[in-house]
Amino acid sequence: MKAYKPKNRLTAKAYVDGVLSGDRVILSRAITVVESNLESDKVLAKTIIQEILPHSGNSIRIGITGVPGVGKSTFIEAFGKYLIKLGHKVAILSIDPSSQRSKGSILGDKTRMEQLSGMEEAYIRPSASGETLGGVANKTGESMLLCEAAGYDVILIETVGVGQSETAVHGMTDFFLLLMLAGAGDELQGIKKGIMEMADMVVINKADADNVQKSERARVQYQNALHLFPLAESGWSPVVTKASSVENTGIERVWEEIMKYKELVTTNGYFENNRNHQKIKWLYNNINDELKRLFYNSKDIESKLSLLKEDIISSKVSPVEAAQQIIETFKKSFKP
C-alpha cells in the first residue's frame, strides 16, 4: 500500500526558490510541509531546510511572553509596525502546545493583529500543532529558519499565556522580553522565579491613563527584584521599562535596549556562543523526539505495553520492572 502523498506539493527546488525570493504564499506552504507528520513531507522538509540553511540566521530572534490580559497582541502589533517603519521585515510565530486541542491561536493571531497582518513586510503564523511541547518547539524552530531565509530580519516568537512554553522560547531566541501589568495586586503576579530570571527586559505594559503612577511604582519594584538575581551569563543587566501600545509610547525605548543588548553580546562573544549552544540543544531535542516516535510506533512495544499495563494494575509487576522489560523489548528490536 502506497503512503499518502498530498497532491498540492511542489518540488523541493520550487519551495526553496519561492522562500528565497520572499514569496509569502510559498513560505506558508513550506511551513505547512515542515509542520506535517506525513513521512513523505518529512523527507521533503529535510531537503528544504538543508537548502535554505546557509541563508538563515541573519535575524534578531526575540521571545515575548506575558501574564494573561497584559495586552501582548496589541504590544506586538505596535512593536511590529514600529520596526517596519524603521525598514525591517518582521515575522511573528507563536508556541502553543494546546493549540491542537483548543485551536486557540489558530484563528486568533491574525484577527488580534489586524493592521500588522495586512502589511507586506509582516508575516504572522499561528502555532504548529503537536502532542508535545518539544515537537511544537522543533517545528517552530524550523519555521523560524524559513522566515529568515525569506528575508525577515526580526523574528518575534510569542508564548500563548504563561506556563511551560517559556523555556522552549527562551531556548531558541537571542533576547527574552517579559510583559507585565501594574497594580494587579501582588506586583510579582505569581510569575515563577525562573521566568523572571530568563527575562532580559521587563516591560510594564498599559502604562497610560490612570496607570501612569502605578506603572512607575511597578517599574521600580521589578527593577529592585531583578537586582537580587545573579548577573546573567551574557553580562547584561536586565532593564525594566514602561510602554503603552495604545498611546504608542515606550516602544522605541524597547527596541533601543534590544539593540544595546545585541551590541554587548556580539562584542563579548555571547551571541555566537548562545546560538551554537541552541543548535546543539536542538539536535538533542530532535533525537529525543525521533526516539519517542520510533518507540511508540513499534508493534512489539505496543503489544508489551498492553500486557504489562494489566500486570501493573493488578500489582503483579512494579512500574519500574515493567519499564525495564519494555526497554529490553525495544533494544531487542534493533539487534540483527
PDB file of C-alpha atoms in Angstrom, residues 77-293:
ATOM      1  CA  GLU A  77       1.315  44.852  16.728  1.00  0.00           C
ATOM      2  CA  ALA A  78       2.591  48.287  17.855  1.00  0.00           C
ATOM      3  CA  PHE A  79       6.160  46.964  18.094  1.00  0.00           C
ATOM      4  CA  GLY A  80       5.957  45.258  14.688  1.00  0.00           C
ATOM      5  CA  LYS A  81       4.594  48.390  12.999  1.00  0.00           C
ATOM      6  CA  TYR A  82       7.389  50.460  14.568  1.00  0.00           C
ATOM      7  CA  LEU A  83      10.046  48.026  13.289  1.00  0.00           C
ATOM      8  CA  ILE A  84       8.562  48.060   9.787  1.00  0.00           C
ATOM      9  CA  LYS A  85       8.686  51.866   9.841  1.00  0.00           C
ATOM     10  CA  LEU A  86      12.425  51.528  10.555  1.00  0.00           C
ATOM     11  CA  GLY A  87      12.780  49.363   7.434  1.00  0.00           C
ATOM     12  CA  HIS A  88      12.706  45.881   8.992  1.00  0.00           C
ATOM     13  CA  LYS A  89      10.770  42.813   7.880  1.00  0.00           C
ATOM     14  CA  VAL A  90       9.045  41.143  10.834  1.00  0.00           C
ATOM     15  CA  ALA A  91       7.847  37.559  11.277  1.00  0.00           C
ATOM     16  CA  ILE A  92       5.654  36.621  14.246  1.00  0.00           C
ATOM     17  CA  LEU A  93       5.497  32.956  15.263  1.00  0.00           C
ATOM     18  CA  SER A  94       3.794  31.506  18.328  1.00  0.00           C
ATOM     19  CA  ILE A  95       4.314  28.464  20.509  1.00  0.00           C
ATOM     20  CA  ASP A  96       1.133  26.992  21.943  1.00  0.00           C
ATOM     21  CA  PRO A  97       1.241  23.256  22.763  1.00  0.00           C
ATOM     22  CA  SER A  98      -2.500  23.376  23.483  1.00  0.00           C
ATOM     23  CA  SER A  99      -3.466  24.698  20.040  1.00  0.00           C
ATOM     24  CA  GLN A 100      -4.159  21.206  18.684  1.00  0.00           C
ATOM     25  CA  ARG A 101      -6.855  20.738  21.302  1.00  0.00           C
ATOM     26  CA  SER A 102      -8.207  24.247  21.779  1.00  0.00           C
ATOM     27  CA  LYS A 103      -7.456  25.753  18.363  1.00  0.00           C
ATOM     28  CA  GLY A 104      -6.949  28.894  20.457  1.00  0.00           C
ATOM     29  CA  SER A 105      -4.235  30.566  18.429  1.00  0.00           C
ATOM     30  CA  ILE A 106      -5.234  29.223  15.009  1.00  0.00           C
ATOM     31  CA  LEU A 107      -7.930  31.832  14.425  1.00  0.00           C
ATOM     32  CA  GLY A 108      -6.720  34.387  16.918  1.00  0.00           C
ATOM     33  CA  ASP A 109      -3.338  35.687  15.740  1.00  0.00           C
ATOM     34  CA  LYS A 110      -4.282  37.495  12.543  1.00  0.00           C
ATOM     35  CA  THR A 111      -7.546  38.908  13.873  1.00  0.00           C
ATOM     36  CA  ARG A 112      -5.754  40.138  17.003  1.00  0.00           C
ATOM     37  CA  MET A 113      -3.095  41.896  14.872  1.00  0.00           C
ATOM     38  CA  GLU A 114      -5.289  43.096  12.028  1.00  0.00           C
ATOM     39  CA  GLN A 115      -3.238  46.118  10.937  1.00  0.00           C
ATOM     40  CA  LEU A 116       0.097  44.318  11.135  1.00  0.00           C
ATOM     41  CA  SER A 117      -1.139  41.246   9.249  1.00  0.00           C
ATOM     42  CA  GLY A 118      -2.131  43.477   6.325  1.00  0.00           C
ATOM     43  CA  MET A 119       1.399  44.820   5.894  1.00  0.00           C
ATOM     44  CA  GLU A 120       3.626  43.410   3.146  1.00  0.00           C
ATOM     45  CA  GLU A 121       6.686  43.455   5.445  1.00  0.00           C
ATOM     46  CA  ALA A 122       4.999  41.364   8.154  1.00  0.00           C
ATOM     47  CA  TYR A 123       4.350  37.645   8.313  1.00  0.00           C
ATOM     48  CA  ILE A 124       2.196  36.098  11.050  1.00  0.00           C
ATOM     49  CA  ARG A 125       1.965  32.347  11.582  1.00  0.00           C
ATOM     50  CA  PRO A 126      -0.056  30.632  14.336  1.00  0.00           C
ATOM     51  CA  SER A 127       1.406  27.839  16.435  1.00  0.00           C
ATOM     52  CA  ALA A 128       2.254  24.479  14.960  1.00  0.00           C
ATOM     53  CA  SER A 129       0.122  21.743  16.465  1.00  0.00           C
ATOM     54  CA  GLY A 130       1.750  18.877  18.271  1.00  0.00           C
ATOM     55  CA  GLU A 131       1.255  16.431  21.071  1.00  0.00           C
ATOM     56  CA  THR A 132       4.370  17.553  22.928  1.00  0.00           C
ATOM     57  CA  LEU A 133       5.889  20.931  23.658  1.00  0.00           C
ATOM     58  CA  GLY A 134       9.193  19.652  22.265  1.00  0.00           C
ATOM     59  CA  GLY A 135       7.554  18.718  18.977  1.00  0.00           C
ATOM     60  CA  VAL A 136       5.861  22.102  18.667  1.00  0.00           C
ATOM     61  CA  ALA A 137       9.114  23.905  19.530  1.00  0.00           C
ATOM     62  CA  ASN A 138      11.123  21.948  16.934  1.00  0.00           C
ATOM     63  CA  LYS A 139       8.610  22.802  14.212  1.00  0.00           C
ATOM     64  CA  THR A 140       8.568  26.455  15.254  1.00  0.00           C
ATOM     65  CA  GLY A 141      12.377  26.467  15.094  1.00  0.00           C
ATOM     66  CA  GLU A 142      12.309  25.218  11.506  1.00  0.00           C
ATOM     67  CA  SER A 143       9.624  27.785  10.623  1.00  0.00           C
ATOM     68  CA  MET A 144      11.936  30.447  12.045  1.00  0.00           C
ATOM     69  CA  LEU A 145      14.760  29.342   9.719  1.00  0.00           C
ATOM     70  CA  LEU A 146      12.396  29.520   6.733  1.00  0.00           C
ATOM     71  CA  CYS A 147      11.293  33.047   7.704  1.00  0.00           C
ATOM     72  CA  GLU A 148      14.917  34.158   7.999  1.00  0.00           C
ATOM     73  CA  ALA A 149      15.704  32.693   4.576  1.00  0.00           C
ATOM     74  CA  ALA A 150      12.705  34.621   3.206  1.00  0.00           C
ATOM     75  CA  GLY A 151      14.313  37.877   4.353  1.00  0.00           C
ATOM     76  CA  TYR A 152      12.660  38.543   7.722  1.00  0.00           C
ATOM     77  CA  ASP A 153      15.346  40.135   9.882  1.00  0.00           C
ATOM     78  CA  VAL A 154      13.332  40.375  13.116  1.00  0.00           C
ATOM     79  CA  ILE A 155      11.648  37.202  14.383  1.00  0.00           C
ATOM     80  CA  LEU A 156       9.191  37.545  17.269  1.00  0.00           C
ATOM     81  CA  ILE A 157       8.272  34.274  18.972  1.00  0.00           C
ATOM     82  CA  GLU A 158       5.402  34.611  21.415  1.00  0.00           C
ATOM     83  CA  THR A 159       4.163  32.187  24.013  1.00  0.00           C
ATOM     84  CA  VAL A 160       0.446  31.760  24.489  1.00  0.00           C
ATOM     85  CA  GLY A 161      -0.200  32.503  28.168  1.00  0.00           C
ATOM     86  CA  VAL A 162       2.329  31.930  30.918  1.00  0.00           C
ATOM     87  CA  GLY A 163       3.188  28.308  31.537  1.00  0.00           C
ATOM     88  CA  GLN A 164       5.529  25.671  30.212  1.00  0.00           C
ATOM     89  CA  SER A 165       6.373  27.314  26.870  1.00  0.00           C
ATOM     90  CA  GLU A 166       8.757  29.978  28.206  1.00  0.00           C
ATOM     91  CA  THR A 167      11.782  27.703  28.487  1.00  0.00           C
ATOM     92  CA  ALA A 168      11.249  26.467  24.926  1.00  0.00           C
ATOM     93  CA  VAL A 169      11.007  30.025  23.570  1.00  0.00           C
ATOM     94  CA  HIS A 170      13.994  31.187  25.626  1.00  0.00           C
ATOM     95  CA  GLY A 171      15.959  28.253  24.204  1.00  0.00           C
ATOM     96  CA  MET A 172      15.535  29.417  20.602  1.00  0.00           C
ATOM     97  CA  THR A 173      15.797  33.205  20.901  1.00  0.00           C
ATOM     98  CA  ASP A 174      18.510  35.820  21.419  1.00  0.00           C
ATOM     99  CA  PHE A 175      16.520  38.148  23.678  1.00  0.00           C
ATOM    100  CA  PHE A 176      13.666  37.366  26.069  1.00  0.00           C
ATOM    101  CA  LEU A 177      11.046  40.000  26.853  1.00  0.00           C
ATOM    102  CA  LEU A 178       8.514  39.716  29.683  1.00  0.00           C
ATOM    103  CA  LEU A 179       5.355  41.866  29.600  1.00  0.00           C
ATOM    104  CA  MET A 180       3.780  42.714  32.960  1.00  0.00           C
ATOM    105  CA  LEU A 181       0.944  44.843  34.336  1.00  0.00           C
ATOM    106  CA  ALA A 182       0.939  47.401  37.132  1.00  0.00           C
ATOM    107  CA  GLY A 183      -1.468  47.412  40.040  1.00  0.00           C
ATOM    108  CA  ALA A 184      -2.778  43.875  39.754  1.00  0.00           C
ATOM    109  CA  GLY A 185      -2.464  43.154  43.476  1.00  0.00           C
ATOM    110  CA  ASP A 186       0.769  41.292  44.066  1.00  0.00           C
ATOM    111  CA  GLU A 187       3.271  43.091  41.852  1.00  0.00           C
ATOM    112  CA  LEU A 188       5.043  39.859  41.014  1.00  0.00           C
ATOM    113  CA  GLN A 189       1.680  38.413  39.923  1.00  0.00           C
ATOM    114  CA  GLY A 190       2.626  34.843  40.601  1.00  0.00           C
ATOM    115  CA  ILE A 191       5.293  34.836  37.901  1.00  0.00           C
ATOM    116  CA  LYS A 192       7.663  31.965  38.530  1.00  0.00           C
ATOM    117  CA  LYS A 193      11.125  32.997  39.646  1.00  0.00           C
ATOM    118  CA  GLY A 194      12.572  31.035  36.730  1.00  0.00           C
ATOM    119  CA  ILE A 195      10.681  33.126  34.178  1.00  0.00           C
ATOM    120  CA  MET A 196      11.852  36.356  35.817  1.00  0.00           C
ATOM    121  CA  GLU A 197      15.426  35.050  35.729  1.00  0.00           C
ATOM    122  CA  MET A 198      15.143  34.371  31.996  1.00  0.00           C
ATOM    123  CA  ALA A 199      13.997  37.918  31.197  1.00  0.00           C
ATOM    124  CA  ASP A 200      16.446  40.288  29.505  1.00  0.00           C
ATOM    125  CA  MET A 201      13.817  43.007  29.760  1.00  0.00           C
ATOM    126  CA  VAL A 202      10.582  43.537  31.668  1.00  0.00           C
ATOM    127  CA  VAL A 203       8.069  45.906  30.076  1.00  0.00           C
ATOM    128  CA  ILE A 204       5.251  47.297  32.208  1.00  0.00           C
ATOM    129  CA  ASN A 205       2.555  47.479  29.546  1.00  0.00           C
ATOM    130  CA  LYS A 206      -0.609  49.610  29.557  1.00  0.00           C
ATOM    131  CA  ALA A 207       1.330  52.468  31.200  1.00  0.00           C
ATOM    132  CA  ASP A 208      -1.299  55.014  30.217  1.00  0.00           C
ATOM    133  CA  ALA A 209      -4.316  56.969  31.530  1.00  0.00           C
ATOM    134  CA  ASP A 210      -4.807  56.201  35.256  1.00  0.00           C
ATOM    135  CA  ASN A 211      -1.989  53.649  35.235  1.00  0.00           C
ATOM    136  CA  VAL A 212       0.969  56.012  34.809  1.00  0.00           C
ATOM    137  CA  GLN A 213       1.897  56.351  38.514  1.00  0.00           C
ATOM    138  CA  LYS A 214       1.143  52.700  39.286  1.00  0.00           C
ATOM    139  CA  SER A 215       3.318  51.691  36.322  1.00  0.00           C
ATOM    140  CA  GLU A 216       6.243  53.731  37.623  1.00  0.00           C
ATOM    141  CA  ARG A 217       5.916  52.123  41.082  1.00  0.00           C
ATOM    142  CA  ALA A 218       5.784  48.690  39.453  1.00  0.00           C
ATOM    143  CA  ARG A 219       8.853  49.527  37.343  1.00  0.00           C
ATOM    144  CA  VAL A 220      10.863  50.361  40.476  1.00  0.00           C
ATOM    145  CA  GLN A 221       9.661  47.190  42.258  1.00  0.00           C
ATOM    146  CA  TYR A 222      10.579  44.943  39.337  1.00  0.00           C
ATOM    147  CA  GLN A 223      13.949  46.621  38.888  1.00  0.00           C
ATOM    148  CA  ASN A 224      14.691  46.047  42.585  1.00  0.00           C
ATOM    149  CA  ALA A 225      13.590  42.412  42.299  1.00  0.00           C
ATOM    150  CA  LEU A 226      15.824  41.818  39.259  1.00  0.00           C
ATOM    151  CA  HIS A 227      18.848  43.215  41.111  1.00  0.00           C
ATOM    152  CA  LEU A 228      18.584  40.256  43.506  1.00  0.00           C
ATOM    153  CA  PHE A 229      19.272  37.771  40.699  1.00  0.00           C
ATOM    154  CA  PRO A 230      22.869  36.850  39.813  1.00  0.00           C
ATOM    155  CA  LEU A 231      24.351  38.517  36.722  1.00  0.00           C
ATOM    156  CA  ALA A 232      23.382  36.672  33.555  1.00  0.00           C
ATOM    157  CA  GLU A 233      25.990  34.751  31.561  1.00  0.00           C
ATOM    158  CA  SER A 234      25.514  37.301  28.775  1.00  0.00           C
ATOM    159  CA  GLY A 235      26.870  40.071  31.015  1.00  0.00           C
ATOM    160  CA  TRP A 236      23.645  42.040  30.503  1.00  0.00           C
ATOM    161  CA  SER A 237      21.764  43.645  33.395  1.00  0.00           C
ATOM    162  CA  PRO A 238      18.014  43.276  32.709  1.00  0.00           C
ATOM    163  CA  VAL A 239      16.137  46.512  32.096  1.00  0.00           C
ATOM    164  CA  VAL A 240      12.640  47.394  33.315  1.00  0.00           C
ATOM    165  CA  THR A 241      10.756  49.947  31.260  1.00  0.00           C
ATOM    166  CA  LYS A 242       7.186  51.116  30.592  1.00  0.00           C
ATOM    167  CA  ALA A 243       5.121  51.141  27.420  1.00  0.00           C
ATOM    168  CA  SER A 244       1.667  51.948  26.159  1.00  0.00           C
ATOM    169  CA  SER A 245       0.657  50.240  22.942  1.00  0.00           C
ATOM    170  CA  VAL A 246      -2.487  52.400  22.818  1.00  0.00           C
ATOM    171  CA  GLU A 247      -0.655  55.722  23.190  1.00  0.00           C
ATOM    172  CA  ASN A 248       2.320  54.306  21.265  1.00  0.00           C
ATOM    173  CA  THR A 249       4.819  55.342  23.945  1.00  0.00           C
ATOM    174  CA  GLY A 250       7.827  53.392  25.174  1.00  0.00           C
ATOM    175  CA  ILE A 251       8.011  51.196  22.056  1.00  0.00           C
ATOM    176  CA  GLU A 252      11.089  52.994  20.732  1.00  0.00           C
ATOM    177  CA  ARG A 253      12.886  52.502  24.073  1.00  0.00           C
ATOM    178  CA  VAL A 254      12.241  48.741  23.928  1.00  0.00           C
ATOM    179  CA  TRP A 255      13.996  48.476  20.559  1.00  0.00           C
ATOM    180  CA  GLU A 256      16.867  50.737  21.684  1.00  0.00           C
ATOM    181  CA  GLU A 257      17.554  48.429  24.643  1.00  0.00           C
ATOM    182  CA  ILE A 258      17.421  45.335  22.424  1.00  0.00           C
ATOM    183  CA  MET A 259      19.997  46.940  20.113  1.00  0.00           C
ATOM    184  CA  LYS A 260      22.219  47.782  23.119  1.00  0.00           C
ATOM    185  CA  TYR A 261      21.941  44.160  24.221  1.00  0.00           C
ATOM    186  CA  LYS A 262      22.856  42.880  20.755  1.00  0.00           C
ATOM    187  CA  GLU A 263      25.890  45.161  20.595  1.00  0.00           C
ATOM    188  CA  LEU A 264      27.099  43.949  24.010  1.00  0.00           C
ATOM    189  CA  VAL A 265      26.658  40.218  23.348  1.00  0.00           C
ATOM    190  CA  THR A 266      28.101  40.439  19.828  1.00  0.00           C
ATOM    191  CA  THR A 267      31.196  42.178  21.197  1.00  0.00           C
ATOM    192  CA  ASN A 268      31.742  39.803  24.141  1.00  0.00           C
ATOM    193  CA  GLY A 269      31.098  36.661  22.058  1.00  0.00           C
ATOM    194  CA  TYR A 270      27.981  35.529  23.931  1.00  0.00           C
ATOM    195  CA  PHE A 271      25.689  35.974  20.898  1.00  0.00           C
ATOM    196  CA  GLU A 272      27.548  33.396  18.794  1.00  0.00           C
ATOM    197  CA  ASN A 273      28.173  31.042  21.728  1.00  0.00           C
ATOM    198  CA  ASN A 274      24.488  31.089  22.665  1.00  0.00           C
ATOM    199  CA  ARG A 275      23.387  30.415  19.074  1.00  0.00           C
ATOM    200  CA  ASN A 276      25.811  27.465  18.890  1.00  0.00           C
ATOM    201  CA  HIS A 277      24.557  26.101  22.214  1.00  0.00           C
ATOM    202  CA  GLN A 278      20.965  26.373  20.949  1.00  0.00           C
ATOM    203  CA  LYS A 279      21.851  24.441  17.776  1.00  0.00           C
ATOM    204  CA  ILE A 280      23.290  21.558  19.806  1.00  0.00           C
ATOM    205  CA  LYS A 281      20.270  21.563  22.124  1.00  0.00           C
ATOM    206  CA  TRP A 282      18.023  21.477  19.069  1.00  0.00           C
ATOM    207  CA  LEU A 283      19.969  18.427  17.859  1.00  0.00           C
ATOM    208  CA  TYR A 284      19.267  16.590  21.131  1.00  0.00           C
ATOM    209  CA  ASN A 285      15.606  17.646  21.082  1.00  0.00           C
ATOM    210  CA  ASN A 286      15.208  16.173  17.612  1.00  0.00           C
ATOM    211  CA  ILE A 287      16.957  12.950  18.646  1.00  0.00           C
ATOM    212  CA  ASN A 288      14.627  12.654  21.660  1.00  0.00           C
ATOM    213  CA  ASP A 289      11.548  13.261  19.511  1.00  0.00           C
ATOM    214  CA  GLU A 290      12.598  10.716  16.886  1.00  0.00           C
ATOM    215  CA  LEU A 291      13.419   8.086  19.522  1.00  0.00           C
ATOM    216  CA  LYS A 292       9.996   8.592  21.133  1.00  0.00           C
ATOM    217  CA  ARG A 293       8.349   8.228  17.732  1.00  0.00           C
TER     218      ARG A 293
END
